[in-house]
């Protein structure tokens, strides 16, 4: 048993918890199945790892741009609250498990069972209709920990290996079904690039894509409004991102004042004039987006091409479900920034509501849900319904992220641990499942899994002819 545990720890620490290495090895496996030359395999692995690391560098830069502003806002208000961020959620879940005498290694067993269950569901895709393999390792780690805490809290009688198996099946079903739910939308957005999204706002992506269609008929009537929008947000996303962030966040920083911003961001403020600091801070947002897109171009092409070997042999008709950032080189380049800003606006409205109604718990928005969810949802909504769809979907997403997460924090008793994931799926779907599980216990958990497994069956009935070929037979296109 100790040997098995040691092997698992090595695999987890060096592969599963390292998304760049994890996806790189998937690329290697795909190229081996395609019988590529060793030098092509090595080059593909290196490009994938380096590309993903560049992507992570860009995302970290985005976070560093926004975090001081968020700290300044909450320091000005002097509020104690729960932070909405997957990293804080992971820490809170681990603290919760430790508080009930459960080792955090249990959540890693949950991850292993969930991943194997995902593979099983894809292997038997003829019956399950599941086409996607969830490959976003760092997301899997965080979700496994939070899911383990939730079930152990709601069902204390299952604080054992039997409970871990049940949690793994529940989590793996969620990964399989809801990443599968993004296939059609992602193939439309990317023009058949051959991947799906495996992240934490998959239900939100599907809803935005479907709901955005209601705005199609109105697009001609709003032609003049769109032209005005184009004046504010030109096609050059570097310029448009800088201008929109400067308008939105620049005003907030101006209100907070130079003293507070120097206090929360001393390393970047230095001896700069306040106006120069604001300009540099806002334009760094565009710089980070350029870095993100550069990383995406490097690893997505290799990943999609190599996965032909896997989908063509071991898991025929399957697609990789990857980080939502992989979609950021597709669609309307302005949608990323607009979605982010509209989501922030929705969050502010919800936070104002919590303040007005004197909520005993204040929610602090973190960068990851704020940007990843709303920028991604903005791409899909804009694809189907233009700016009106983006405005409604992203504004609604931000609103639900705050209020839904506030309810989830109370339901899952994570307030005392200071964090919750806060992504849209965890502010809507998981609290709903939590209520059902709390009321019906183990039957409620099984009912949640059964309900989720019905979703791909419904998807299949709507598109039987090309359900298993969508995104597989299309020619691999260069990411632009």
Coordinates of C-alpha atoms in Angstrom, one line a residue:
X1 CA 0.0 0.0 0.0
X2 CA 2.9 2.4 0.8
X3 CA 4.4 1.6 -2.6
X4 CA 1.1 2.4 -4.4
X5 CA 0.8 5.7 -2.4
X6 CA 4.4 6.7 -3.2
X7 CA 3.9 6.0 -6.9
X8 CA 0.6 8.0 -6.9
X9 CA 2.3 10.9 -5.1
X10 CA 5.1 11.0 -7.6
X11 CA 2.6 11.0 -10.5
X12 CA 0.4 13.6 -8.9
X13 CA 3.2 16.0 -7.9
X14 CA 5.1 15.8 -11.3
X15 CA 2.3 15.1 -13.8
X16 CA -1.3 15.6 -12.8
X17 CA -0.8 18.8 -10.8
X18 CA 1.5 20.2 -13.6
X19 CA -0.9 21.0 -16.5
X20 CA 1.9 21.8 -18.9
X21 CA 3.6 18.4 -18.4
X22 CA 0.2 16.6 -18.3
X23 CA -1.0 18.0 -21.7
X24 CA 2.5 17.6 -23.1
X25 CA 2.5 13.9 -22.3
X26 CA -1.0 13.6 -23.9
X27 CA 0.6 15.1 -27.1
X28 CA 3.4 12.6 -26.9
X29 CA 0.8 9.7 -26.6
X30 CA -1.1 11.1 -29.6
X31 CA 2.0 11.4 -31.8
X32 CA 3.1 7.9 -30.8
X33 CA -0.2 6.5 -32.0
X34 CA 0.2 8.5 -35.2
X35 CA 3.6 6.9 -35.6
X36 CA 5.5 10.2 -35.9
X37 CA 9.3 10.4 -35.9
X38 CA 11.0 10.8 -32.5
X39 CA 12.2 14.4 -33.4
X40 CA 8.6 15.4 -34.2
X41 CA 7.4 13.9 -31.0
X42 CA 10.0 15.7 -29.0
X43 CA 9.3 19.0 -30.7
X44 CA 5.6 18.7 -30.2
X45 CA 6.2 18.0 -26.5
X46 CA 8.5 21.0 -26.1
X47 CA 6.1 23.3 -28.0
X48 CA 3.2 22.2 -25.9
X49 CA 4.9 22.7 -22.6
X50 CA 6.5 26.0 -23.5
X51 CA 3.2 27.3 -25.0
X52 CA 1.3 26.4 -21.9
X53 CA 3.9 28.0 -19.7
X54 CA 3.6 31.2 -21.8
X55 CA -0.2 31.0 -21.4
X56 CA 0.2 30.7 -17.6
X57 CA 2.7 33.6 -17.6
X58 CA 0.1 35.7 -19.4
X59 CA -2.7 34.8 -17.0
X60 CA -0.5 35.5 -14.0
X61 CA 0.3 38.9 -15.4
X62 CA -3.4 39.6 -15.9
X63 CA -4.0 38.6 -12.3
X64 CA -1.2 40.8 -11.1
X65 CA -2.7 43.7 -13.0
X66 CA -6.2 43.3 -11.4
X67 CA -5.4 42.0 -7.8
X68 CA -4.0 45.3 -6.4
X69 CA -7.1 47.1 -7.5
X70 CA -9.3 44.5 -5.8
X71 CA -7.3 44.8 -2.7
X72 CA -7.6 48.5 -2.8
X73 CA -11.4 48.4 -3.1
X74 CA -11.8 46.0 -0.1
X75 CA -9.2 47.8 2.0
X76 CA -11.0 51.1 1.5
X77 CA -14.3 49.4 2.7
X78 CA -12.6 47.6 5.6
X79 CA -14.7 44.4 5.1
X80 CA -14.0 40.9 6.2
X81 CA -15.3 38.4 3.6
X82 CA -14.9 35.2 1.7
X83 CA -12.7 35.4 -1.4
X84 CA -14.1 33.9 -4.6
X85 CA -11.1 32.2 -6.2
X86 CA -10.4 28.5 -7.0
X87 CA -7.0 28.7 -5.2
X88 CA -8.7 30.1 -2.1
X89 CA -11.4 27.5 -2.6
X90 CA -8.8 24.7 -2.6
X91 CA -7.2 26.1 0.6
X92 CA -10.6 26.4 2.2
X93 CA -11.6 22.8 1.2
X94 CA -8.4 21.4 2.5
X95 CA -8.8 23.3 5.8
X96 CA -12.3 22.0 6.1
X97 CA -11.2 18.4 5.6
X98 CA -8.4 18.8 8.2
X99 CA -11.0 20.3 10.6
X100 CA -13.0 17.0 10.5
X101 CA -9.9 14.8 10.8
X102 CA -9.7 13.8 7.1
X103 CA -6.3 13.8 5.3
X104 CA -6.3 15.9 2.1
X105 CA -4.9 12.9 0.2
X106 CA -8.5 11.7 0.1
X107 CA -9.2 14.4 -2.4
X108 CA -6.4 13.1 -4.6
X109 CA -8.0 9.6 -4.6
X110 CA -11.2 11.4 -5.7
X111 CA -9.3 12.9 -8.6
X112 CA -7.9 9.5 -9.7
X113 CA -11.4 7.8 -9.5
X114 CA -13.0 10.7 -11.4
X115 CA -10.4 10.7 -14.2
X116 CA -10.7 6.9 -14.6
X117 CA -14.5 7.2 -14.7
X118 CA -14.2 9.9 -17.4
X119 CA -12.1 7.5 -19.5
X120 CA -14.6 4.7 -18.9
X121 CA -17.5 6.9 -20.0
X122 CA -15.6 8.0 -23.2
X123 CA -14.6 4.3 -23.9
X124 CA -18.2 3.3 -23.8
X125 CA -19.3 6.3 -25.8
X126 CA -21.5 4.2 -28.0
X127 CA -23.8 3.9 -25.0
X128 CA -23.0 7.0 -22.8
X129 CA -22.7 9.5 -25.7
X130 CA -19.8 11.1 -23.9
X131 CA -17.1 12.4 -26.4
X132 CA -14.8 14.5 -24.2
X133 CA -11.8 13.7 -22.0
X134 CA -11.2 16.3 -19.3
X135 CA -7.5 17.1 -19.4
X136 CA -7.2 20.4 -17.4
X137 CA -5.2 18.9 -14.5
X138 CA -5.0 22.0 -12.3
X139 CA -8.7 22.4 -12.4
X140 CA -9.2 18.8 -11.6
X141 CA -7.1 19.1 -8.5
X142 CA -9.2 22.1 -7.1
X143 CA -12.6 20.7 -8.0
X144 CA -11.8 17.3 -6.5
X145 CA -10.9 18.9 -3.1
X146 CA -14.0 21.1 -3.0
X147 CA -16.3 18.2 -4.1
X148 CA -14.7 15.9 -1.4
X149 CA -15.4 18.6 1.3
X150 CA -19.0 19.1 0.1
X151 CA -20.0 15.5 0.2
X152 CA -18.2 14.7 3.5
X153 CA -19.9 17.7 5.0
X154 CA -23.4 16.9 3.8
X155 CA -23.1 13.1 4.2
X156 CA -20.9 12.5 7.3
X157 CA -21.8 8.8 7.2
X158 CA -19.7 8.6 4.0
X159 CA -16.4 9.8 5.4
X160 CA -14.7 6.6 4.2
X161 CA -13.4 4.9 1.0
X162 CA -16.9 4.2 -0.1
X163 CA -17.6 7.9 0.1
X164 CA -14.5 8.6 -1.9
X165 CA -15.7 6.3 -4.7
X166 CA -19.1 8.0 -4.8
X167 CA -17.5 11.5 -4.9
X168 CA -15.1 10.4 -7.6
X169 CA -18.0 9.1 -9.7
X170 CA -20.0 12.3 -9.1
X171 CA -17.1 14.6 -10.0
X172 CA -16.1 12.5 -13.0
X173 CA -19.6 12.5 -14.3
X174 CA -19.6 16.3 -14.0
X175 CA -16.3 16.6 -16.0
X176 CA -17.5 14.2 -18.7
X177 CA -21.0 15.5 -19.2
X178 CA -20.5 19.3 -19.0
X179 CA -17.3 19.4 -21.0
X180 CA -19.3 17.3 -23.6
X181 CA -22.0 20.0 -23.4
X182 CA -19.5 22.6 -24.8
X183 CA -18.6 20.6 -28.0
X184 CA -21.1 22.1 -30.5
X185 CA -20.6 25.6 -29.2
X186 CA -16.8 25.4 -29.3
X187 CA -16.7 23.9 -32.8
X188 CA -18.8 26.7 -34.0
X189 CA -16.7 29.4 -32.2
X190 CA -13.4 27.9 -33.4
X191 CA -14.6 26.7 -36.8
X192 CA -13.9 23.1 -36.0
X193 CA -10.6 23.3 -34.2
X194 CA -11.2 19.9 -32.6
X195 CA -11.4 20.5 -28.8
X196 CA -13.9 21.3 -26.1
X197 CA -13.7 23.3 -22.9
X198 CA -12.9 21.6 -19.6
X199 CA -13.0 24.3 -16.9
X200 CA -15.4 25.7 -14.3
X201 CA -18.1 27.6 -16.4
X202 CA -19.1 24.9 -18.8
X203 CA -22.8 25.2 -18.0
X204 CA -22.4 29.0 -18.5
X205 CA -20.8 28.4 -21.9
X206 CA -23.7 26.3 -23.1
X207 CA -26.3 28.7 -21.8
X208 CA -24.6 31.7 -23.3
X209 CA -24.3 30.0 -26.7
X210 CA -28.0 28.9 -26.7
X211 CA -29.4 32.1 -25.2
X212 CA -27.3 34.3 -27.5
X213 CA -29.4 33.0 -30.4
X214 CA -32.4 35.0 -29.2
X215 CA -30.6 38.2 -30.1
X216 CA -30.0 37.2 -33.8
X217 CA -33.2 38.8 -35.1
X218 CA -32.4 42.0 -33.3
X219 CA -28.9 42.5 -34.7
X220 CA -30.1 44.3 -37.8
X221 CA -32.1 46.7 -35.7
X222 CA -29.1 47.5 -33.6
X223 CA -26.8 48.2 -36.5
X224 CA -26.3 51.8 -35.5
X225 CA -25.6 50.9 -31.9
X226 CA -23.0 48.4 -33.0
X227 CA -21.3 51.1 -35.1
X228 CA -21.1 53.3 -32.1
X229 CA -19.6 50.4 -30.2
X230 CA -17.0 49.8 -32.9
X231 CA -15.9 53.4 -32.4
X232 CA -15.3 52.7 -28.8
X233 CA -13.8 49.3 -29.3
X234 CA -11.8 49.2 -32.6
X235 CA -10.8 45.9 -34.1
X236 CA -7.2 46.1 -32.8
X237 CA -7.7 44.3 -29.5
X238 CA -4.6 45.8 -28.0
X239 CA -6.0 49.3 -28.5
X240 CA -9.5 48.4 -27.5
X241 CA -8.5 46.4 -24.4
X242 CA -6.3 49.3 -23.2
X243 CA -9.0 51.9 -23.8
X244 CA -11.8 49.9 -22.2
X245 CA -9.7 49.0 -19.1
X246 CA -8.5 52.5 -18.9
X247 CA -12.0 53.8 -18.9
X248 CA -13.4 51.3 -16.4
X249 CA -10.5 50.6 -14.0
X250 CA -8.8 53.9 -14.5
X251 CA -11.8 55.7 -13.0
X252 CA -11.9 53.3 -10.0
X253 CA -8.2 53.9 -9.3
X254 CA -8.7 57.6 -9.5
X255 CA -11.5 57.4 -6.9
X256 CA -9.3 55.2 -4.6
X257 CA -6.5 57.8 -4.9
X258 CA -2.7 57.6 -5.2
X259 CA -1.9 56.9 -1.5
X260 CA -4.1 53.8 -1.3
X261 CA -2.9 52.4 -4.7
X262 CA 0.8 53.0 -3.6
X263 CA 0.1 51.1 -0.4
X264 CA -1.4 48.0 -2.2
X265 CA 0.9 48.1 -5.2
X266 CA 4.1 49.6 -4.0
X267 CA 6.4 47.6 -6.3
X268 CA 4.7 48.9 -9.5
X269 CA 3.8 52.4 -8.3
X270 CA 7.3 53.5 -7.2
X271 CA 8.0 57.1 -7.9
X272 CA 5.6 57.4 -10.9
X273 CA 3.1 60.1 -11.2
X274 CA -0.4 58.8 -10.5
X275 CA -1.6 59.4 -14.0
X276 CA 1.4 57.5 -15.4
X277 CA 0.8 54.7 -13.0
X278 CA -2.8 54.4 -14.1
X279 CA -1.9 54.4 -17.8
X280 CA 0.8 51.8 -17.4
X281 CA -1.4 49.5 -15.2
X282 CA -4.2 49.6 -17.7
X283 CA -2.1 49.0 -20.8
X284 CA -0.3 46.1 -19.1
X285 CA -3.7 44.3 -19.4
X286 CA -3.3 44.4 -23.2
X287 CA 0.3 43.2 -22.9
X288 CA -0.9 40.2 -20.9
X289 CA -3.5 39.4 -23.5
X290 CA -0.8 39.3 -26.2
X291 CA 1.2 36.9 -24.1
X292 CA -1.8 34.7 -23.5
X293 CA -2.6 34.5 -27.2
X294 CA 1.0 33.7 -28.1
X295 CA 1.0 30.7 -25.7
X296 CA -2.3 29.5 -27.1
X297 CA -1.0 29.5 -30.6
X298 CA 1.9 27.3 -29.6
X299 CA 0.2 24.6 -27.6
X300 CA -3.4 24.3 -29.1
X301 CA -2.2 23.4 -32.6
X302 CA 0.1 20.6 -31.3
X303 CA -2.6 19.3 -28.9
X304 CA -5.4 19.1 -31.4
X305 CA -3.2 17.5 -34.1
X306 CA -1.8 14.9 -31.7
X307 CA -5.2 14.1 -30.3
X308 CA -6.1 12.7 -33.7
X309 CA -4.0 9.7 -32.8
X310 CA -6.0 9.1 -29.6
X311 CA -9.4 9.9 -31.1
X312 CA -8.6 7.7 -34.1
X313 CA -7.5 4.6 -32.2
X314 CA -7.9 4.3 -28.4
X315 CA -10.9 6.7 -27.9
X316 CA -12.4 7.0 -31.4
X317 CA -14.7 10.0 -31.8
X318 CA -13.4 11.7 -28.7
X319 CA -12.1 15.3 -28.1
X320 CA -9.8 16.8 -25.5
X321 CA -11.5 19.2 -23.1
X322 CA -9.0 21.9 -22.3
X323 CA -8.6 25.2 -20.4
X324 CA -11.1 27.8 -21.5
X325 CA -8.2 30.1 -22.4
X326 CA -7.7 28.0 -25.4
X327 CA -10.7 29.7 -27.0
X328 CA -9.2 33.2 -26.6
X329 CA -7.7 33.3 -30.1
X330 CA -11.1 32.8 -31.7
X331 CA -14.2 34.9 -32.2
X332 CA -14.4 38.6 -31.6
X333 CA -11.2 39.8 -30.0
X334 CA -13.1 42.6 -28.2
X335 CA -15.4 40.1 -26.6
X336 CA -12.8 39.1 -24.1
X337 CA -12.4 42.6 -22.6
X338 CA -16.1 43.5 -22.9
X339 CA -17.2 40.2 -21.3
X340 CA -14.7 40.8 -18.4
X341 CA -16.0 44.4 -17.9
X342 CA -19.7 43.4 -18.1
X343 CA -19.1 40.6 -15.6
X344 CA -17.4 43.0 -13.3
X345 CA -20.4 45.4 -13.6
X346 CA -22.8 42.5 -12.7
X347 CA -20.6 41.6 -9.7
X348 CA -20.7 45.2 -8.5
X349 CA -24.5 45.3 -8.6
X350 CA -24.7 42.0 -6.6
X351 CA -22.2 43.2 -4.1
X352 CA -24.1 46.5 -3.7
X353 CA -27.2 44.4 -3.0
X354 CA -25.4 42.5 -0.3
X355 CA -24.3 45.8 1.3
X356 CA -27.8 47.3 1.1
X357 CA -29.5 44.3 2.7
X358 CA -26.7 44.1 5.3
X359 CA -25.6 40.6 4.5
X360 CA -23.6 39.0 7.4
X361 CA -21.1 37.7 4.9
X362 CA -19.4 39.8 2.2
X363 CA -18.1 38.3 -0.9
X364 CA -14.7 39.5 -2.4
X365 CA -14.5 38.7 -6.1
X366 CA -11.3 37.1 -7.2
X367 CA -9.6 37.5 -10.6
X368 CA -10.0 33.9 -11.8
X369 CA -13.9 33.7 -11.8
X370 CA -14.1 37.4 -12.8
X371 CA -12.0 37.1 -15.9
X372 CA -12.0 33.4 -17.0
X373 CA -15.8 33.0 -16.7
X374 CA -17.0 36.3 -18.1
X375 CA -14.4 36.7 -20.9
X376 CA -15.1 33.1 -22.0
X377 CA -18.8 33.5 -21.8
X378 CA -18.5 36.8 -23.7
X379 CA -16.9 35.0 -26.6
X380 CA -19.7 32.5 -27.0
X381 CA -22.5 35.0 -26.4
X382 CA -21.0 37.4 -28.9
X383 CA -20.6 34.7 -31.5
X384 CA -24.4 34.0 -31.4
X385 CA -26.0 37.4 -30.6
X386 CA -23.4 40.1 -30.7
X387 CA -22.9 42.7 -28.0
X388 CA -26.5 42.6 -26.6
X389 CA -26.1 38.9 -25.9
X390 CA -22.7 39.5 -24.4
X391 CA -24.0 42.3 -22.1
X392 CA -26.9 40.2 -20.8
X393 CA -25.0 36.9 -20.4
X394 CA -21.8 38.4 -18.8
X395 CA -23.7 40.8 -16.6
X396 CA -26.0 38.0 -15.5
X397 CA -22.9 35.7 -15.0
X398 CA -21.2 38.3 -12.7
X399 CA -24.4 38.8 -10.7
X400 CA -24.9 35.0 -10.2
X401 CA -21.3 34.5 -9.3
X402 CA -21.7 36.7 -6.3
X403 CA -25.2 35.8 -5.1
X404 CA -24.9 32.1 -6.0
X405 CA -21.6 31.8 -4.3
X406 CA -22.9 33.6 -1.2
X407 CA -25.6 30.9 -0.9
X408 CA -23.1 28.1 -1.5
X409 CA -20.8 29.4 1.2
X410 CA -23.6 29.2 3.7
X411 CA -24.8 25.8 2.4
X412 CA -21.3 24.3 2.4
X413 CA -20.1 26.1 5.5
X414 CA -17.0 27.5 3.9
X415 CA -17.3 31.0 5.4
X416 CA -15.0 30.2 8.4
X417 CA -12.3 28.9 6.0
X418 CA -12.3 32.1 3.9
X419 CA -12.6 30.9 0.3
X420 CA -14.9 29.4 -2.3
X421 CA -14.2 28.7 -6.1
X422 CA -16.7 31.2 -7.2
X423 CA -16.8 30.1 -10.9
X424 CA -20.3 30.1 -12.5
X425 CA -20.8 26.3 -12.3
X426 CA -19.9 26.4 -8.6
X427 CA -22.3 29.3 -8.0
X428 CA -25.3 27.6 -9.8
X429 CA -25.0 23.9 -10.6
X430 CA -23.2 22.7 -7.5
X431 CA -25.3 24.5 -4.9
X432 CA -28.4 23.1 -6.6
X433 CA -26.9 19.6 -6.4
X434 CA -25.9 20.3 -2.8
X435 CA -29.5 21.1 -1.8
X436 CA -30.7 17.9 -3.5
X437 CA -28.0 15.8 -1.8
X438 CA -28.6 17.3 1.6
X439 CA -32.4 16.5 1.3
X440 CA -32.2 13.1 -0.2
X441 CA -28.8 11.9 1.0
X442 CA -27.2 9.0 -1.0
X443 CA -30.3 8.7 -3.4
X444 CA -30.0 12.4 -4.1
X445 CA -26.3 11.9 -5.1
X446 CA -27.2 9.1 -7.4
X447 CA -30.1 11.1 -8.8
X448 CA -27.6 13.9 -9.6
X449 CA -25.4 11.5 -11.5
X450 CA -28.3 10.0 -13.4
X451 CA -29.7 13.4 -14.3
X452 CA -26.3 14.5 -15.7
X453 CA -25.9 11.3 -17.7
X454 CA -29.2 12.0 -19.4
X455 CA -27.8 15.2 -20.9
X456 CA -25.5 13.6 -23.6
X457 CA -28.4 11.3 -24.5
X458 CA -30.5 14.3 -25.3
X459 CA -27.6 15.9 -27.2
X460 CA -27.2 12.8 -29.3
X461 CA -30.9 12.6 -30.2
X462 CA -30.7 16.2 -31.6
X463 CA -27.7 15.5 -33.9
X464 CA -27.3 11.8 -34.5
X465 CA -25.7 12.1 -38.0
X466 CA -22.5 14.0 -37.1
X467 CA -22.5 13.7 -33.3
X468 CA -19.3 11.6 -33.1
X469 CA -17.6 13.2 -36.1
X470 CA -18.0 16.9 -35.1
X471 CA -14.6 18.4 -34.7
X472 CA -12.9 15.1 -35.7
X473 CA -13.0 15.1 -39.5
X474 CA -12.5 18.8 -40.0
X475 CA -9.1 19.8 -41.2
X476 CA -6.8 21.2 -38.5
X477 CA -6.7 24.9 -38.9
X478 CA -4.0 27.3 -37.8
X479 CA -4.8 29.2 -34.7
X480 CA -4.9 32.9 -35.5

